[in-house]
Short mmCIF file of C-alpha atoms and ligand atoms in Angstrom, two decimals:
data_model
loop_
_atom_site.label_atom_id
_atom_site.label_comp_id
_atom_site.label_asym_id
_atom_site.label_seq_id
_atom_site.Cartn_x
_atom_site.Cartn_y
_atom_site.Cartn_z
CA UNK A 192 88.13 40.45 45.84
CA UNK A 193 87.31 36.78 45.34
CA UNK A 194 90.71 35.07 45.72
CA UNK A 195 89.64 32.38 43.25
CA UNK A 196 89.67 35.04 40.52
CA UNK A 197 93.29 36.01 41.16
CA UNK A 198 95.95 34.58 38.86
CA UNK A 199 99.59 35.09 39.78
CA UNK A 200 102.65 34.87 37.53
CA UNK A 201 105.76 34.33 39.59
CA UNK A 202 108.28 36.33 37.59
CA UNK A 203 110.84 36.58 40.35
CA UNK A 204 111.47 32.95 41.36
CA UNK A 205 110.54 31.29 38.06
CA UNK A 206 112.25 33.77 35.75
CA UNK A 207 114.72 36.35 36.99
CA UNK A 208 116.21 34.04 39.61
CA UNK A 209 116.71 31.04 37.34
CA UNK A 210 117.66 32.52 33.96
CA UNK A 211 120.91 34.28 33.20
CA UNK A 212 119.94 35.47 29.71
CA UNK A 213 117.67 38.44 30.22
CA UNK A 214 116.24 38.55 26.67
CA UNK A 215 115.10 34.91 26.80
CA UNK A 216 113.76 35.44 30.32
CA UNK A 217 111.73 38.44 29.15
CA UNK A 218 110.28 36.38 26.30
CA UNK A 219 109.34 33.65 28.76
CA UNK A 220 107.75 36.23 31.05
CA UNK A 221 105.61 37.50 28.19
CA UNK A 222 104.37 34.00 27.39
CA UNK A 223 103.62 33.21 31.03
CA UNK A 224 101.71 36.47 31.45
CA UNK A 225 99.80 35.77 28.25
CA UNK A 226 98.90 32.31 29.60
CA UNK A 227 97.74 33.84 32.87
CA UNK A 228 95.56 36.33 30.97
CA UNK A 229 93.95 33.45 29.05
CA UNK A 230 93.36 31.61 32.31
CA UNK A 231 91.93 34.74 33.94
CA UNK A 232 89.42 34.96 31.10
CA UNK A 233 87.95 31.55 31.91
CA UNK A 234 88.26 31.22 35.70
CA UNK A 235 85.01 31.45 37.55
CA UNK A 236 83.88 32.55 40.94
CA UNK A 237 82.67 29.87 43.36
CA UNK A 238 80.09 30.00 46.09
CA UNK A 239 82.07 29.47 49.30
CA UNK A 240 81.06 28.12 52.66
CA UNK A 241 81.56 30.54 55.55
CA UNK A 242 82.43 29.07 58.92
CA UNK A 243 81.12 30.75 62.06
CA UNK A 244 83.86 31.02 64.68
CA UNK A 245 83.28 29.74 68.22
CA UNK A 246 85.05 32.25 70.46
CA UNK A 247 86.68 29.71 72.71
CA UNK A 248 90.06 27.97 72.71
CA UNK A 249 90.98 24.58 74.08
CA UNK A 250 94.52 24.34 75.43
CA UNK A 251 95.70 20.76 75.90
CA UNK A 252 98.36 20.50 78.59
CA UNK A 253 98.78 22.53 81.77
CA UNK A 254 102.58 22.79 81.81
CA UNK A 255 104.35 26.12 81.60
CA UNK A 256 103.69 26.44 77.85
CA UNK A 257 99.99 25.58 78.14
CA UNK A 258 99.49 27.93 81.09
CA UNK A 259 101.25 30.76 79.25
CA UNK A 260 99.11 30.28 76.14
CA UNK A 261 95.92 30.11 78.23
CA UNK A 262 96.78 33.35 80.07
CA UNK A 263 97.55 35.17 76.81
CA UNK A 264 94.23 34.11 75.28
CA UNK A 265 92.28 34.99 78.43
CA UNK A 266 93.99 38.40 78.51
CA UNK A 267 92.63 38.94 74.99
CA UNK A 268 89.12 38.39 76.34
CA UNK A 269 88.72 34.83 75.03
CA UNK A 270 87.27 31.86 76.89
CA UNK A 271 89.78 29.07 77.47
CA UNK A 272 89.29 25.45 78.45
CA UNK A 273 92.60 24.22 79.86
CA UNK A 274 92.78 20.43 79.80
CA UNK A 275 95.30 18.85 82.18
CA UNK A 276 95.68 15.10 82.53
CA UNK A 277 97.09 15.21 86.08
CA UNK A 278 95.68 16.80 89.21
CA UNK A 279 97.90 19.88 89.13
CA UNK A 280 99.24 22.50 86.77
CA UNK A 281 102.93 23.09 86.12
CA UNK A 282 103.99 19.93 84.33
CA UNK A 283 107.68 19.12 84.50
CA UNK A 284 108.47 22.58 85.87
CA UNK A 285 106.23 22.03 88.92
CA UNK A 286 108.93 20.92 91.31
CA UNK A 287 111.96 22.00 89.36
CA UNK A 288 113.79 24.32 91.77
CA UNK A 289 115.91 26.26 89.33
CA UNK A 290 116.69 26.73 85.69
CA UNK A 291 119.75 28.12 83.99
CA UNK A 292 117.43 30.74 82.49
CA UNK A 293 115.38 31.66 85.57
CA UNK A 294 116.94 31.57 89.02
CA UNK A 295 113.60 31.79 90.77
CA UNK A 296 111.66 29.32 88.71
CA UNK A 297 109.09 28.52 91.45
CA UNK A 298 108.11 32.23 91.64
CA UNK A 299 107.72 32.41 87.87
CA UNK A 300 105.47 29.35 87.89
CA UNK A 301 103.49 30.49 90.95
CA UNK A 302 102.82 33.83 89.30
CA UNK A 303 101.44 32.09 86.22
CA UNK A 304 99.38 29.61 88.27
CA UNK A 305 97.89 32.50 90.25
CA UNK A 306 96.97 34.25 86.99
CA UNK A 307 95.16 31.07 85.89
CA UNK A 308 93.36 30.74 89.23
CA UNK A 309 92.33 34.42 89.23
CA UNK A 310 91.16 34.47 85.62
CA UNK A 311 87.43 34.27 85.07
CA UNK A 312 88.07 33.33 81.46
CA UNK A 313 90.08 30.15 82.10
CA UNK A 314 88.33 26.96 83.11
CA UNK A 315 90.77 24.23 84.14
CA UNK A 316 89.79 20.57 83.83
CA UNK A 317 92.10 18.38 85.91
CA UNK A 318 92.51 14.62 85.46
CA UNK A 319 91.06 15.02 81.99
CA UNK A 320 92.02 13.54 78.67
CA UNK A 321 91.18 14.30 75.07
CA UNK A 322 89.22 11.46 73.53
CA UNK A 323 88.36 12.85 70.13
CA UNK A 324 88.31 16.02 68.07
CA UNK A 325 85.87 16.58 65.23
CA UNK A 326 84.99 19.61 63.14
CA UNK A 327 87.23 22.23 61.64
CA UNK A 328 88.96 25.52 62.36
CA UNK A 329 86.44 27.87 63.93
CA UNK A 330 84.17 25.06 65.07
CA UNK A 331 85.87 22.06 66.67
CA UNK A 332 84.01 19.61 68.88
CA UNK A 333 86.48 18.40 71.48
CA UNK A 334 85.46 15.36 73.51
CA UNK A 335 87.06 15.32 76.95
CA UNK A 336 86.95 12.37 79.36
CA UNK A 337 87.19 12.80 83.13
CA UNK A 338 86.19 10.46 85.94
CA UNK A 339 84.58 8.03 83.51
CA UNK A 340 82.38 10.71 81.94
CA UNK A 341 82.71 12.32 78.55
CA UNK A 342 81.81 15.88 77.62
CA UNK A 343 82.04 17.68 74.29
CA UNK A 344 83.32 21.25 74.18
CA UNK A 345 82.89 23.55 71.19
CA UNK A 346 86.02 25.56 70.40
CA UNK A 347 87.29 27.65 67.52
CA UNK A 348 90.97 26.85 68.03
CA UNK A 349 93.09 24.23 69.77
CA UNK A 350 96.58 24.67 71.20
CA UNK A 351 98.53 21.52 71.97
CA UNK A 352 101.02 21.87 74.80
CA UNK A 353 101.29 18.31 76.06
CA UNK A 354 105.05 18.62 76.59
CA UNK A 355 107.56 15.80 76.80
CA UNK A 356 108.62 13.67 79.73
CA UNK A 357 111.95 12.54 81.10
CA UNK A 358 113.28 9.43 79.39
CA UNK A 359 114.54 7.34 82.31
CA UNK A 360 116.29 4.49 80.60
CA UNK A 361 117.39 1.35 82.47
CA UNK A 362 120.49 1.84 84.59
CA UNK A 363 122.28 0.50 87.66
CA UNK A 364 120.39 1.47 90.78
CA UNK A 365 121.76 2.71 94.07
CA UNK A 366 120.86 5.57 96.39
CA UNK A 367 124.08 7.17 95.12
CA UNK A 368 123.00 7.01 91.48
CA UNK A 369 120.53 9.82 90.93
CA UNK A 370 118.66 11.29 87.97
CA UNK A 371 119.64 14.92 87.39
CA UNK A 372 116.05 16.09 87.95
CA UNK A 373 116.02 14.46 91.43
CA UNK A 374 119.56 15.56 92.25
CA UNK A 375 118.80 19.25 91.66
CA UNK A 376 115.67 19.10 93.83
CA UNK A 377 117.90 18.14 96.76
CA UNK A 378 120.97 20.20 95.84
CA UNK A 379 119.16 23.52 95.67
CA UNK A 380 117.24 23.18 98.93
CA UNK A 381 118.61 24.35 102.28
CA UNK A 382 120.38 21.55 104.16
CA UNK A 383 120.93 19.51 101.02
CA UNK A 384 122.07 15.95 101.68
CA UNK A 385 123.80 15.41 98.36
CA UNK A 386 125.86 18.59 98.81
CA UNK A 387 127.68 16.81 101.66
CA UNK A 388 129.36 14.57 99.06
CA UNK A 389 132.98 15.13 98.15
CA UNK A 390 133.04 13.74 94.64
CA UNK A 391 130.51 13.76 91.84
CA UNK A 392 130.28 12.39 88.32
CA UNK A 393 127.70 13.66 85.86
CA UNK A 394 127.02 11.57 82.75
CA UNK A 395 125.31 13.52 79.97
CA UNK A 396 123.25 12.20 77.05
CA UNK A 397 121.99 9.16 79.00
CA UNK A 398 119.57 7.44 76.63
CA UNK A 399 119.82 10.34 74.16
CA UNK A 400 121.24 10.50 70.65
CA UNK A 401 120.96 6.78 70.20
CA UNK A 402 119.45 4.91 67.30
CA UNK A 403 116.14 4.80 69.15
CA UNK A 404 116.24 8.45 70.33
CA UNK A 405 118.45 10.20 67.77
CA UNK A 406 117.76 13.77 68.83
CA UNK A 407 119.57 16.05 71.29
CA UNK A 408 117.35 17.17 74.16
CA UNK A 409 119.10 20.57 74.18
CA UNK A 410 118.65 21.34 77.88
CA UNK A 411 120.42 18.51 79.77
CA UNK A 412 123.96 19.88 79.23
CA UNK A 413 123.10 23.32 80.58
CA UNK A 414 121.07 21.86 83.46
CA UNK A 415 123.93 19.53 84.40
CA UNK A 416 126.52 22.32 84.29
CA UNK A 417 124.33 24.54 86.47
CA UNK A 418 124.27 21.71 89.03
CA UNK A 419 128.02 21.10 88.71
CA UNK A 420 128.63 24.81 89.37
CA UNK A 421 126.33 24.72 92.40
CA UNK A 422 128.27 21.77 93.81
CA UNK A 423 131.50 23.72 93.35
CA UNK A 424 129.94 26.79 94.93
CA UNK A 425 128.89 24.82 98.03
CA UNK A 426 132.09 22.84 98.24
CA UNK A 427 134.92 24.28 96.11
CA UNK A 428 137.22 21.37 97.04
CA UNK A 429 134.88 18.68 95.73
CA UNK A 430 135.87 16.66 92.67
CA UNK A 431 133.39 17.11 89.85
CA UNK A 432 133.65 15.19 86.59
CA UNK A 433 131.36 15.69 83.60
CA UNK A 434 131.34 12.82 81.09
CA UNK A 435 129.93 14.16 77.84
CA UNK A 436 129.57 13.38 74.16
CA UNK A 437 129.18 16.98 72.95
CA UNK A 438 128.55 20.02 75.09
CA UNK A 439 125.38 21.70 73.79
CA UNK A 440 125.45 24.86 75.87
CA UNK A 441 124.22 26.91 72.95
CA UNK A 442 123.91 30.70 72.86
CA UNK A 443 124.77 32.52 76.08
CA UNK A 444 124.74 29.21 77.97
CA UNK A 445 128.30 28.81 76.74
CA UNK A 446 129.14 30.87 79.83
CA UNK A 447 128.09 27.92 82.00
CA UNK A 448 130.75 25.83 80.29
CA UNK A 449 133.54 28.39 80.68
CA UNK A 450 132.55 29.05 84.31
CA UNK A 451 132.52 25.32 85.04
CA UNK A 452 136.01 24.93 83.59
CA UNK A 453 137.23 27.93 85.59
CA UNK A 454 135.72 26.40 88.73
CA UNK A 455 137.74 23.22 88.20
CA UNK A 456 135.08 20.91 86.77
CA UNK A 457 136.84 18.20 84.76
CA UNK A 458 135.34 17.31 81.39
CA UNK A 459 135.92 13.89 79.83
CA UNK A 460 134.56 13.09 76.42
CA UNK A 461 133.11 9.73 75.47
CA UNK A 462 131.34 8.41 72.40
CA UNK A 463 128.66 5.78 71.84
CA UNK A 464 131.26 3.03 71.39
CA UNK A 465 133.03 3.93 74.63
CA UNK A 466 129.92 4.59 76.72
CA UNK A 467 130.93 4.75 80.42
CA UNK A 468 130.49 1.44 82.22
CA UNK A 469 128.54 1.88 85.45
CA UNK A 470 128.65 -0.62 88.32
CA UNK A 471 127.85 -0.51 92.00
CA UNK A 472 130.74 -1.83 94.10
CA UNK A 473 130.60 -1.72 97.92
CA UNK A 474 127.48 0.46 97.74
CA UNK A 475 129.27 3.10 95.69
CA UNK A 476 129.17 3.79 91.98
CA UNK A 477 132.16 2.70 89.96
CA UNK A 478 132.44 4.29 86.51
CA UNK A 479 134.92 3.08 83.95
CA UNK A 480 135.46 5.47 81.08
CA UNK A 481 137.99 5.73 78.26
CA UNK A 482 139.57 9.13 77.80
CA UNK A 483 139.96 9.60 74.02
CA UNK A 484 142.84 12.07 74.45
CA UNK A 485 144.91 9.77 76.65
CA UNK A 486 143.45 6.71 74.93
CA UNK A 487 143.30 5.12 78.36
CA UNK A 488 140.49 3.76 80.48
CA UNK A 489 140.26 4.93 84.08
CA UNK A 490 137.92 4.42 87.03
CA UNK A 491 136.01 6.95 89.07
CA UNK A 492 134.50 6.15 92.50
CA UNK A 493 132.34 9.21 93.26
CA UNK A 494 130.02 9.73 96.19
CA UNK A 495 127.27 10.49 93.70
CA UNK A 496 126.69 9.61 90.09
CA UNK A 497 124.21 11.97 88.42
CA UNK A 498 122.53 10.86 85.19
CA UNK A 499 121.22 13.48 82.75
CA UNK A 500 118.37 11.77 80.92
CA UNK A 501 116.94 13.20 77.72
CA UNK A 502 113.38 13.94 76.67
CA UNK A 503 110.77 11.36 75.79
CA UNK A 504 108.21 12.58 73.23
CA UNK A 505 105.54 9.98 74.17
CA UNK A 506 102.88 12.63 75.01
CA UNK A 507 103.25 14.10 71.51
CA UNK A 508 102.97 10.65 69.94
CA UNK A 509 99.81 9.92 71.93
CA UNK A 510 98.04 13.17 71.04
CA UNK A 511 99.13 12.83 67.40
CA UNK A 512 97.40 9.45 67.32
CA UNK A 513 94.20 10.80 68.86
CA UNK A 514 94.04 13.87 66.62
CA UNK A 515 95.48 12.23 63.51
CA UNK A 516 98.44 14.63 63.34
CA UNK A 517 101.82 14.20 61.72
CA UNK A 518 104.94 13.53 63.77
CA UNK A 519 108.57 14.07 62.85
CA UNK A 520 111.17 11.33 62.66
CA UNK A 521 112.11 12.33 66.23
CA UNK A 522 108.47 11.66 67.22
CA UNK A 523 107.53 15.26 68.07
CA UNK A 524 104.57 17.07 66.48
CA UNK A 525 105.35 18.37 63.02
CA UNK A 526 104.49 21.97 62.26
CA UNK A 527 102.79 23.14 59.04
CA UNK A 528 105.89 24.96 57.80
CA UNK A 529 109.11 25.27 59.73
CA UNK A 530 109.87 28.79 58.48
CA UNK A 531 106.56 30.47 57.83
CA UNK A 532 104.13 28.67 60.18
CA UNK A 533 106.33 27.30 62.97
CA UNK A 534 103.56 27.00 65.61
CA UNK A 535 100.73 26.04 63.23
CA UNK A 536 99.88 22.38 62.83
CA UNK A 537 98.96 21.12 59.36
CA UNK A 538 95.30 21.05 60.42
CA UNK A 539 93.91 24.59 60.29
CA UNK A 540 92.95 25.98 63.68
CA UNK A 541 95.39 23.75 65.60
CA UNK A 542 98.64 25.07 67.06
CA UNK A 543 101.54 23.62 69.02
CA UNK A 544 103.89 25.03 71.62
CA UNK A 545 106.50 23.84 74.09
CA UNK A 546 108.29 20.51 74.05
CA UNK A 547 105.45 18.72 72.27
CA UNK A 548 106.97 20.35 69.20
CA UNK A 549 110.67 19.75 69.83
CA UNK A 550 113.17 19.77 72.68
CA UNK A 551 113.44 23.31 74.01
CA UNK A 552 114.28 25.24 77.15
CA UNK A 553 111.72 26.79 79.49
CA UNK A 554 112.13 30.28 78.04
CA UNK A 555 111.84 28.89 74.50
CA UNK A 556 108.68 27.01 75.51
CA UNK A 557 107.21 30.22 76.92
CA UNK A 558 108.09 32.13 73.73
CA UNK A 559 106.49 29.45 71.56
CA UNK A 560 103.38 29.57 73.79
CA UNK A 561 103.07 33.33 73.22
CA UNK A 562 103.37 32.68 69.47
CA UNK A 563 100.75 29.91 69.49
CA UNK A 564 98.35 32.06 71.52
CA UNK A 565 98.85 34.95 69.09
CA UNK A 566 98.07 32.68 66.13
CA UNK A 567 94.99 31.18 67.81
CA UNK A 568 93.87 34.64 68.97
CA UNK A 569 94.08 35.96 65.40
CA UNK A 570 91.77 33.20 64.20
CA UNK A 571 89.37 33.65 67.12
CA UNK A 572 89.17 37.41 66.57
CA UNK A 573 87.18 36.77 63.38
CA UNK A 574 83.44 36.15 63.36
CA UNK A 575 83.53 34.02 60.22
CA UNK A 576 86.29 32.16 58.39
CA UNK A 577 86.17 32.05 54.61
CA UNK A 578 87.05 28.76 52.93
CA UNK A 579 90.61 28.68 51.68
CA UNK A 580 91.35 29.26 48.04
CA UNK A 581 91.93 26.26 45.76
CA UNK A 582 89.85 23.68 47.63
CA UNK A 583 88.45 20.54 46.03
CA UNK A 584 84.96 20.24 44.62
CA UNK A 585 82.85 17.43 43.22
CA UNK A 586 81.09 17.28 39.88
CA UNK A 587 77.72 15.82 40.87
CA UNK A 588 77.03 14.34 37.45
CA UNK A 589 80.31 12.43 37.33
CA UNK A 590 80.52 11.17 40.91
CA UNK A 591 79.67 7.46 41.17
CA UNK A 592 79.83 7.41 44.98
CA UNK A 593 82.74 4.96 44.98
CA UNK A 594 84.11 6.67 48.14
CA UNK A 595 87.75 6.31 47.04
CA UNK A 596 88.34 10.01 47.67
CA UNK A 597 86.95 9.73 51.20
CA UNK A 598 89.44 7.04 52.12
CA UNK A 599 92.29 8.85 50.37
CA UNK A 600 91.82 12.34 51.82
CA UNK A 601 94.56 12.78 54.45
CA UNK A 602 92.67 15.61 56.19
CA UNK A 603 89.26 13.94 56.59
CA UNK A 604 87.80 16.71 54.45
CA UNK A 605 85.55 14.39 52.43
CA UNK A 606 82.32 12.73 53.45
CA UNK A 607 79.55 10.84 51.73
CA UNK A 608 76.19 12.48 51.28
CA UNK A 609 73.98 9.39 51.22
CA UNK A 610 70.83 11.37 50.37
CA UNK A 611 72.36 12.71 47.18
CA UNK A 612 74.75 9.76 46.78
CA UNK A 613 77.74 11.97 46.04
CA UNK A 614 80.97 12.77 47.84
CA UNK A 615 81.06 16.19 49.50
CA UNK A 616 83.93 18.46 50.56
CA UNK A 617 84.28 20.16 53.92
CA UNK A 618 85.80 23.30 52.48
CA UNK A 619 87.19 24.58 55.78
CA UNK A 620 89.15 21.41 56.32
CA UNK A 621 90.26 20.84 52.72
CA UNK A 622 93.91 21.81 52.23
CA UNK A 623 93.79 21.69 48.43
CA UNK A 624 96.36 18.87 48.37
CA UNK A 625 94.79 17.26 45.28
CA UNK A 626 94.92 13.65 46.52
CA UNK A 627 91.21 13.19 45.85
CA UNK A 628 91.57 14.38 42.27
CA UNK A 629 94.32 11.84 41.70
CA UNK A 630 92.31 8.87 42.99
CA UNK A 631 88.93 9.71 41.48
CA UNK A 632 88.33 7.23 38.63
CA UNK A 633 85.67 9.42 37.00
CA UNK A 634 87.34 12.82 36.96
CA UNK A 635 84.57 13.98 39.28
CA UNK A 636 86.92 15.50 41.80
CA UNK A 637 88.66 18.72 40.80
CA UNK A 638 90.56 21.51 42.48
CA UNK A 639 89.29 25.02 42.10
CA UNK A 640 91.75 27.14 40.11
CA UNK A 641 93.14 23.96 38.53
CA UNK A 642 90.19 22.88 36.43
CA UNK A 643 90.69 21.48 32.96
CA UNK A 644 89.44 24.69 31.29
CA UNK A 645 91.91 26.84 33.25
CA UNK A 646 94.88 24.62 32.54
CA UNK A 647 94.10 24.12 28.85
CA UNK A 648 93.60 27.88 28.37
CA UNK A 649 97.14 28.42 29.65
CA UNK A 650 98.57 25.54 27.65
CA UNK A 651 97.10 26.91 24.42
CA UNK A 652 99.42 29.90 24.76
CA UNK A 653 102.42 28.02 26.08
CA UNK A 654 102.54 25.31 23.42
S1 LIG B 117 92.14 18.34 48.07
FE1 LIG B 117 93.15 17.08 49.64
S2 LIG B 117 92.31 17.87 51.54
FE2 LIG B 117 90.94 18.59 49.95
S3 LIG B 117 89.33 17.05 49.84
FE3 LIG B 117 90.89 16.50 48.33
S4 LIG B 117 92.23 15.06 49.38
FE4 LIG B 117 91.04 16.13 50.96
S1 LIG B 118 86.43 9.23 44.04
FE1 LIG B 118 85.30 10.47 42.55
S2 LIG B 118 83.60 9.18 41.93
FE2 LIG B 118 84.42 8.29 43.83
S3 LIG B 118 83.17 9.24 45.46
FE3 LIG B 118 84.99 10.51 45.19
S4 LIG B 118 84.37 12.11 43.74
FE4 LIG B 118 82.86 10.48 43.62
#
């Protein structure tokens, strides 16, 4: 059935859920149905553009999420171009020795990297960057730059998995003040140097949950507690302090917190106003912190101070700029709909996974990658995409070629046909938002299903 010919009356949400008096609600339902019948009598069918689907996906970002999505798509028989800006795959997980979710993280990553290497369907482009994306769902033209050369790849779907990076804010420097990500690389290897220390202080939320970076990075607490537990396992007599604002060991990670307490890790809370003061005195860190329970400041002189930095969404901001995508107030990529389309981007045919979307753990990034690959695979399984229902169209006789709609369209779905001197609509890109109809000074731009005839036919009954 032509979806343009379908008229829906929403009796549940607009009637039974909002009216207590059933008789009045029934009367309203009758009128609304009558209006819909009148509208159905005048709606018309439209010729629609069909979009041929290029059976190839571009995955941007070769971290664990990007690799996972690429493998899933390749396993479905689809060609994948995996674009990685560095010279190796793995992203932030590449030399991370352990995770609180996967004890043998290197094996997990190696397995995935081997699957990429062995796949005949995945073509990896290292040291490559996305320069531009044109086209629409089913037929994108992705321009990739590498070694000073540019190449355009045709793809039906795009998955963005550019990840986030560690936000290393300014801090006192000393060989005894170490970022958590560096500390764990040493701690978990045989013959660890840092494990020879006798006292350790971990500061959580360094550079996170501030005015500039208001979000919680979700993984630093659990990572830090895993390291604190490892220190206690190697040297049960060591002194381990964790200075925290809130412990975000959500879900089953709460066990890390209870285990750390049982192992003798001492937790001291601080807030933004009483942020621990860090100095280096006699080559050793000196941390002054105020305990809110005792309401007293005290000093710690550990062998090692470990700083748990949060996530920096700069890669998401950069790709959003290149692809003209929306970002959230936390500067991550914004999905089309948080409940119903959580891995879809507002532009049809584009999907997001991993920490480009929001702070998440490795297992959550992998899960989101499976979801994004499933969504992209569904689109790529079709030979043709129909235009969506309710797109804009232009009345040729009324259009004065003023181009206001072209500038106003937030999805770049309008272009000027200079031969005909009228604005045209790329139906596969149009989201039916109606912005062009609002700005058109001549009433030349209309939305299918919301034309004057349709609306007035309904109003005749309702008024
Ligand atoms: S309805 Fe929205 S997306 Fe479609 S052409 Fe008009 S402004 Fe662009
Ligand atoms: S705003 Fe209206 S009149 Fe101007 S180019 Fe667009 S459709 Fe034509």
